[in-house]
Amino acid sequence: MSSRRSRQSSAGVSRISDDQIIELVSKLRQLLPEIRDRRSDKVSASKVLQETCNYIRSLHREVDDLSERLSQLLATIDADSAEAAIIRSLIM
Amino acid sequence: MRPCNSLKLEFLKNWIMGLQRWSFSKKEMGILERKKAIKLSADIAMASARNGTTRWSRALIANAYSKHDKHLVSKGASTEYSRRIRSKKILKRSCRRIRRRSKGLVRERTRILKNLIPGGELMNEGSLIEESLDYIVSLRAQVDVMRSLVSASEVDR
């Protein structure tokens, strides 16, 4: 694996082992669209970590964006409209 | 690995209960404040759906409770988590002085990942990977449910 390097682990904190990287890659391959089509032996640990971080950040942004849209929707919703009925039926 | 429906249902149920707690003040809230409340209750709902089985979810609830939005979190869930996390932080703080400065892309990106996962800075790297995977699956469930609600509400606009 391209990420294999002999390095001393610092006190009390272990570095990610190659086995853990292999496991992470195989699971992330199903989750991350960018990695899905690549063969595992060509994906480096740093690339996997980068894709993971990017993906989590994009999910955070989506949650933020969806919260904003919901907030605006609730502000403009007419109390007797069909949309209000949908939301009301969810909360009942 | 699609998020399973039971996770989404658990999230939706928790989220709706959380939203009901502040619904009485919905009319008077500004858009930004309401957005923050929606987002926070969604995050807490997602974390609660894990039932204390993952570290990120316990950390998220403990962090939310320690800030001012106390009314969105049930007291029982959070005090135990806060106590455990506080003692872990004290231990980690003393170890931090011994740790060498990060070198290399893997170390640097691991550090970034730790900052993205709730409570990540307290995890060793083995748990970090497990927690990241669970966190990603939960986030996707949360996004799926929120997206469905938004598109249902935006019909006819």
mmCIF file of C-alpha atoms in Angstrom:
data_model
loop_
_atom_site.group_PDB
_atom_site.id
_atom_site.type_symbol
_atom_site.label_atom_id
_atom_site.label_comp_id
_atom_site.label_asym_id
_atom_site.label_seq_id
_atom_site.Cartn_x
_atom_site.Cartn_y
_atom_site.Cartn_z
ATOM 1 C CA MET A 1 0.000 0.000 0.000
ATOM 2 C CA SER A 2 1.362 3.356 -0.906
ATOM 3 C CA SER A 3 0.677 4.685 2.553
ATOM 4 C CA ARG A 4 2.890 2.180 4.354
ATOM 5 C CA ARG A 5 5.643 3.969 6.197
ATOM 6 C CA SER A 6 7.526 2.973 9.292
ATOM 7 C CA ARG A 7 6.735 5.536 11.920
ATOM 8 C CA GLN A 8 6.854 5.559 15.675
ATOM 9 C CA SER A 9 3.492 6.092 17.293
ATOM 10 C CA SER A 10 3.314 9.041 19.655
ATOM 11 C CA ALA A 11 2.571 8.522 23.324
ATOM 12 C CA GLY A 12 -0.879 7.011 23.896
ATOM 13 C CA VAL A 13 -2.131 7.597 20.347
ATOM 14 C CA SER A 14 -1.874 4.842 17.707
ATOM 15 C CA ARG A 15 -1.705 5.722 14.036
ATOM 16 C CA ILE A 16 -4.254 4.217 11.684
ATOM 17 C CA SER A 17 -3.042 0.733 10.728
ATOM 18 C CA ASP A 18 -3.105 -0.528 7.169
ATOM 19 C CA ASP A 19 -5.769 -3.088 8.060
ATOM 20 C CA GLN A 20 -8.005 -0.353 9.312
ATOM 21 C CA ILE A 21 -7.424 1.580 6.121
ATOM 22 C CA ILE A 22 -8.414 -1.440 4.028
ATOM 23 C CA GLU A 23 -11.570 -1.845 6.082
ATOM 24 C CA LEU A 24 -12.377 1.841 5.819
ATOM 25 C CA VAL A 25 -11.841 1.869 2.073
ATOM 26 C CA SER A 26 -14.111 -1.112 1.491
ATOM 27 C CA LYS A 27 -16.908 0.419 3.531
ATOM 28 C CA LEU A 28 -16.461 3.892 2.120
ATOM 29 C CA ARG A 29 -16.491 2.528 -1.404
ATOM 30 C CA GLN A 30 -20.156 1.817 -0.920
ATOM 31 C CA LEU A 31 -20.824 5.190 0.623
ATOM 32 C CA LEU A 32 -18.763 7.625 -1.388
ATOM 33 C CA PRO A 33 -19.582 8.165 -5.039
ATOM 34 C CA GLU A 34 -16.054 9.300 -5.941
ATOM 35 C CA ILE A 35 -14.261 6.216 -4.691
ATOM 36 C CA ARG A 36 -16.786 3.609 -5.818
ATOM 37 C CA ASP A 37 -15.187 2.883 -9.194
ATOM 38 C CA ARG A 38 -11.575 2.691 -8.065
ATOM 39 C CA ARG A 39 -9.725 -0.418 -7.100
ATOM 40 C CA SER A 40 -8.779 -0.495 -3.452
ATOM 41 C CA ASP A 41 -5.065 -1.003 -3.924
ATOM 42 C CA LYS A 42 -4.764 2.285 -5.759
ATOM 43 C CA VAL A 43 -6.468 4.418 -3.133
ATOM 44 C CA SER A 44 -4.155 5.920 -0.556
ATOM 45 C CA ALA A 45 -5.050 6.515 3.075
ATOM 46 C CA SER A 46 -4.752 10.254 2.693
ATOM 47 C CA LYS A 47 -7.093 10.247 -0.295
ATOM 48 C CA VAL A 48 -9.690 8.206 1.586
ATOM 49 C CA LEU A 49 -9.493 10.561 4.550
ATOM 50 C CA GLN A 50 -9.814 13.546 2.270
ATOM 51 C CA GLU A 51 -12.886 12.121 0.523
ATOM 52 C CA THR A 52 -14.419 11.274 3.895
ATOM 53 C CA CYS A 53 -13.896 14.808 5.192
ATOM 54 C CA ASN A 54 -15.227 16.338 1.994
ATOM 55 C CA TYR A 55 -18.293 14.131 2.082
ATOM 56 C CA ILE A 56 -19.065 14.938 5.730
ATOM 57 C CA ARG A 57 -18.659 18.642 5.014
ATOM 58 C CA SER A 58 -21.036 18.444 2.053
ATOM 59 C CA LEU A 59 -23.597 16.597 4.190
ATOM 60 C CA HIS A 60 -23.280 19.304 6.856
ATOM 61 C CA ARG A 61 -23.891 21.946 4.208
ATOM 62 C CA GLU A 62 -26.955 20.113 2.994
ATOM 63 C CA VAL A 63 -28.421 19.888 6.493
ATOM 64 C CA ASP A 64 -27.768 23.585 6.911
ATOM 65 C CA ASP A 65 -29.389 24.428 3.580
ATOM 66 C CA LEU A 66 -32.422 22.218 4.252
ATOM 67 C CA SER A 67 -32.882 23.769 7.699
ATOM 68 C CA GLU A 68 -32.853 27.205 6.103
ATOM 69 C CA ARG A 69 -35.450 26.231 3.519
ATOM 70 C CA LEU A 70 -37.675 24.664 6.166
ATOM 71 C CA SER A 71 -37.403 27.782 8.259
ATOM 72 C CA GLN A 72 -38.487 29.947 5.338
ATOM 73 C CA LEU A 73 -41.314 27.568 4.489
ATOM 74 C CA LEU A 74 -42.670 27.657 8.007
ATOM 75 C CA ALA A 75 -42.519 31.439 7.940
ATOM 76 C CA THR A 76 -44.503 31.798 4.742
ATOM 77 C CA ILE A 77 -46.927 28.973 5.252
ATOM 78 C CA ASP A 78 -50.538 29.949 5.305
ATOM 79 C CA ALA A 79 -52.194 28.494 8.374
ATOM 80 C CA ASP A 80 -55.142 27.000 6.473
ATOM 81 C CA SER A 81 -53.290 25.827 3.393
ATOM 82 C CA ALA A 82 -52.675 22.280 2.198
ATOM 83 C CA GLU A 83 -49.009 22.495 3.218
ATOM 84 C CA ALA A 84 -49.973 23.389 6.759
ATOM 85 C CA ALA A 85 -52.255 20.360 6.804
ATOM 86 C CA ILE A 86 -49.376 18.105 5.723
ATOM 87 C CA ILE A 87 -47.103 19.390 8.435
ATOM 88 C CA ARG A 88 -49.874 19.314 10.994
ATOM 89 C CA SER A 89 -50.657 15.693 10.121
ATOM 90 C CA LEU A 90 -47.001 14.814 10.645
ATOM 91 C CA ILE A 91 -46.956 16.325 14.085
ATOM 92 C CA MET A 92 -50.228 14.824 15.295
ATOM 93 C CA MET B 1 -25.077 1.114 2.330
ATOM 94 C CA ARG B 2 -28.342 3.053 2.318
ATOM 95 C CA PRO B 3 -29.615 4.263 5.685
ATOM 96 C CA CYS B 4 -32.322 1.851 6.802
ATOM 97 C CA ASN B 5 -35.907 2.952 7.186
ATOM 98 C CA SER B 6 -36.065 2.219 10.911
ATOM 99 C CA LEU B 7 -33.257 4.723 11.497
ATOM 100 C CA LYS B 8 -35.067 7.348 9.445
ATOM 101 C CA LEU B 9 -38.325 6.696 11.290
ATOM 102 C CA GLU B 10 -36.615 6.951 14.667
ATOM 103 C CA PHE B 11 -35.027 10.223 13.576
ATOM 104 C CA LEU B 12 -38.306 11.636 12.253
ATOM 105 C CA LYS B 13 -40.158 10.706 15.439
ATOM 106 C CA ASN B 14 -37.530 12.307 17.682
ATOM 107 C CA TRP B 15 -37.322 15.352 15.467
ATOM 108 C CA ILE B 16 -41.045 15.979 15.464
ATOM 109 C CA MET B 17 -41.154 15.640 19.254
ATOM 110 C CA GLY B 18 -38.302 18.110 19.513
ATOM 111 C CA LEU B 19 -39.970 20.565 17.139
ATOM 112 C CA GLN B 20 -43.175 20.389 19.173
ATOM 113 C CA ARG B 21 -41.313 21.602 22.239
ATOM 114 C CA TRP B 22 -40.683 25.011 20.760
ATOM 115 C CA SER B 23 -43.648 25.210 18.411
ATOM 116 C CA PHE B 24 -45.471 27.600 20.700
ATOM 117 C CA SER B 25 -42.975 30.318 19.848
ATOM 118 C CA LYS B 26 -42.892 29.621 16.112
ATOM 119 C CA LYS B 27 -44.728 32.801 15.110
ATOM 120 C CA GLU B 28 -42.473 35.169 16.990
ATOM 121 C CA MET B 29 -39.155 33.655 15.879
ATOM 122 C CA GLY B 30 -37.010 35.247 13.207
ATOM 123 C CA ILE B 31 -36.054 33.110 10.217
ATOM 124 C CA LEU B 32 -32.441 32.698 11.323
ATOM 125 C CA GLU B 33 -33.394 31.736 14.850
ATOM 126 C CA ARG B 34 -35.956 29.257 13.588
ATOM 127 C CA LYS B 35 -33.410 27.752 11.225
ATOM 128 C CA LYS B 36 -31.000 27.211 14.081
ATOM 129 C CA ALA B 37 -33.720 25.583 16.155
ATOM 130 C CA ILE B 38 -34.723 23.313 13.265
ATOM 131 C CA LYS B 39 -31.124 22.306 12.645
ATOM 132 C CA LEU B 40 -30.321 21.762 16.292
ATOM 133 C CA SER B 41 -33.416 19.673 16.940
ATOM 134 C CA ALA B 42 -32.633 17.640 13.806
ATOM 135 C CA ASP B 43 -29.069 16.984 14.999
ATOM 136 C CA ILE B 44 -30.227 16.030 18.471
ATOM 137 C CA ALA B 45 -32.969 13.828 17.020
ATOM 138 C CA MET B 46 -30.409 12.030 14.886
ATOM 139 C CA ALA B 47 -28.059 11.539 17.813
ATOM 140 C CA SER B 48 -30.875 10.277 20.047
ATOM 141 C CA ALA B 49 -31.824 7.732 17.409
ATOM 142 C CA ARG B 50 -28.500 6.009 18.092
ATOM 143 C CA ASN B 51 -29.597 5.405 21.708
ATOM 144 C CA GLY B 52 -26.209 6.143 23.221
ATOM 145 C CA THR B 53 -24.518 3.363 21.254
ATOM 146 C CA THR B 54 -22.028 5.591 19.471
ATOM 147 C CA ARG B 55 -19.595 8.151 20.834
ATOM 148 C CA TRP B 56 -20.368 10.866 18.319
ATOM 149 C CA SER B 57 -24.045 10.790 19.276
ATOM 150 C CA ARG B 58 -23.270 11.016 22.993
ATOM 151 C CA ALA B 59 -20.841 13.878 22.364
ATOM 152 C CA LEU B 60 -23.338 15.757 20.220
ATOM 153 C CA ILE B 61 -26.045 15.545 22.909
ATOM 154 C CA ALA B 62 -23.625 16.550 25.668
ATOM 155 C CA ASN B 63 -22.359 19.530 23.647
ATOM 156 C CA ALA B 64 -25.900 20.638 22.828
ATOM 157 C CA TYR B 65 -26.897 20.475 26.455
ATOM 158 C CA SER B 66 -23.915 22.474 27.650
ATOM 159 C CA LYS B 67 -24.900 25.351 25.378
ATOM 160 C CA HIS B 68 -27.969 27.502 25.997
ATOM 161 C CA ASP B 69 -30.549 25.443 24.100
ATOM 162 C CA LYS B 70 -31.256 23.258 27.110
ATOM 163 C CA HIS B 71 -34.959 22.949 26.472
ATOM 164 C CA LEU B 72 -34.400 20.920 23.320
ATOM 165 C CA VAL B 73 -32.631 18.078 25.102
ATOM 166 C CA SER B 74 -34.136 15.857 27.757
ATOM 167 C CA LYS B 75 -32.120 16.174 30.927
ATOM 168 C CA GLY B 76 -31.650 12.461 31.614
ATOM 169 C CA ALA B 77 -29.866 11.739 28.356
ATOM 170 C CA SER B 78 -27.289 14.456 28.691
ATOM 171 C CA THR B 79 -25.948 14.699 32.236
ATOM 172 C CA GLU B 80 -24.414 11.230 32.134
ATOM 173 C CA TYR B 81 -22.806 11.925 28.761
ATOM 174 C CA SER B 82 -21.516 15.318 29.911
ATOM 175 C CA ARG B 83 -19.881 13.791 32.950
ATOM 176 C CA ARG B 84 -18.060 11.124 30.950
ATOM 177 C CA ILE B 85 -16.953 13.541 28.293
ATOM 178 C CA ARG B 86 -15.714 16.076 30.835
ATOM 179 C CA SER B 87 -13.444 13.531 32.542
ATOM 180 C CA LYS B 88 -12.156 12.345 29.165
ATOM 181 C CA LYS B 89 -11.316 15.925 28.178
ATOM 182 C CA ILE B 90 -9.274 16.422 31.334
ATOM 183 C CA LEU B 91 -7.274 13.262 30.612
ATOM 184 C CA LYS B 92 -6.704 14.144 26.968
ATOM 185 C CA ARG B 93 -5.607 17.660 27.839
ATOM 186 C CA SER B 94 -2.697 16.276 29.833
ATOM 187 C CA CYS B 95 -1.707 13.927 26.988
ATOM 188 C CA ARG B 96 -1.805 16.712 24.439
ATOM 189 C CA ARG B 97 1.464 18.217 25.677
ATOM 190 C CA ILE B 98 3.333 14.991 24.975
ATOM 191 C CA ARG B 99 1.975 14.571 21.438
ATOM 192 C CA ARG B 100 4.316 15.501 18.587
ATOM 193 C CA ARG B 101 3.262 18.022 15.953
ATOM 194 C CA SER B 102 1.362 16.411 13.050
ATOM 195 C CA LYS B 103 3.409 15.462 10.023
ATOM 196 C CA GLY B 104 2.250 14.036 6.737
ATOM 197 C CA LEU B 105 -1.041 14.089 4.938
ATOM 198 C CA VAL B 106 -2.568 11.159 6.831
ATOM 199 C CA ARG B 107 -1.943 12.753 10.205
ATOM 200 C CA GLU B 108 -3.200 16.142 9.042
ATOM 201 C CA ARG B 109 -6.364 14.751 7.472
ATOM 202 C CA THR B 110 -7.029 12.543 10.471
ATOM 203 C CA ARG B 111 -6.888 15.696 12.551
ATOM 204 C CA ILE B 112 -9.399 17.385 10.229
ATOM 205 C CA LEU B 113 -11.700 14.363 10.408
ATOM 206 C CA LYS B 114 -11.496 14.445 14.198
ATOM 207 C CA ASN B 115 -12.752 18.016 14.142
ATOM 208 C CA LEU B 116 -15.659 17.105 11.880
ATOM 209 C CA ILE B 117 -17.033 14.276 14.004
ATOM 210 C CA PRO B 118 -18.742 15.337 17.268
ATOM 211 C CA GLY B 119 -16.473 14.322 20.112
ATOM 212 C CA GLY B 120 -13.852 13.235 17.594
ATOM 213 C CA GLU B 121 -10.989 14.996 19.323
ATOM 214 C CA LEU B 122 -11.385 12.545 22.213
ATOM 215 C CA MET B 123 -11.264 9.381 20.087
ATOM 216 C CA ASN B 124 -8.326 7.195 19.251
ATOM 217 C CA GLU B 125 -7.878 6.608 15.561
ATOM 218 C CA GLY B 126 -9.392 3.139 15.583
ATOM 219 C CA SER B 127 -12.732 4.312 16.972
ATOM 220 C CA LEU B 128 -12.588 7.387 14.779
ATOM 221 C CA ILE B 129 -13.031 5.281 11.647
ATOM 222 C CA GLU B 130 -15.954 3.301 13.058
ATOM 223 C CA GLU B 131 -17.605 6.449 14.372
ATOM 224 C CA SER B 132 -17.097 8.256 11.042
ATOM 225 C CA LEU B 133 -18.878 5.512 9.154
ATOM 226 C CA ASP B 134 -21.818 5.520 11.546
ATOM 227 C CA TYR B 135 -21.910 9.305 11.516
ATOM 228 C CA ILE B 136 -22.012 9.399 7.709
ATOM 229 C CA VAL B 137 -24.861 6.874 7.561
ATOM 230 C CA SER B 138 -26.792 8.887 10.162
ATOM 231 C CA LEU B 139 -26.168 12.154 8.348
ATOM 232 C CA ARG B 140 -27.479 10.625 5.125
ATOM 233 C CA ALA B 141 -30.633 9.438 6.907
ATOM 234 C CA GLN B 142 -31.087 12.912 8.344
ATOM 235 C CA VAL B 143 -30.612 14.546 4.927
ATOM 236 C CA ASP B 144 -33.008 12.099 3.252
ATOM 237 C CA VAL B 145 -35.783 12.784 5.751
ATOM 238 C CA MET B 146 -35.271 16.551 5.750
ATOM 239 C CA ARG B 147 -35.198 16.613 1.967
ATOM 240 C CA SER B 148 -38.494 14.666 1.803
ATOM 241 C CA LEU B 149 -40.120 17.089 4.217
ATOM 242 C CA VAL B 150 -38.917 20.101 2.253
ATOM 243 C CA SER B 151 -40.083 18.734 -1.101
ATOM 244 C CA ALA B 152 -43.435 17.734 0.395
ATOM 245 C CA SER B 153 -43.872 21.261 1.712
ATOM 246 C CA GLU B 154 -42.736 22.908 -1.512
ATOM 247 C CA VAL B 155 -45.383 21.206 -3.663
ATOM 248 C CA ASP B 156 -47.453 23.670 -5.703
ATOM 249 C CA ARG B 157 -44.912 26.515 -5.285
#
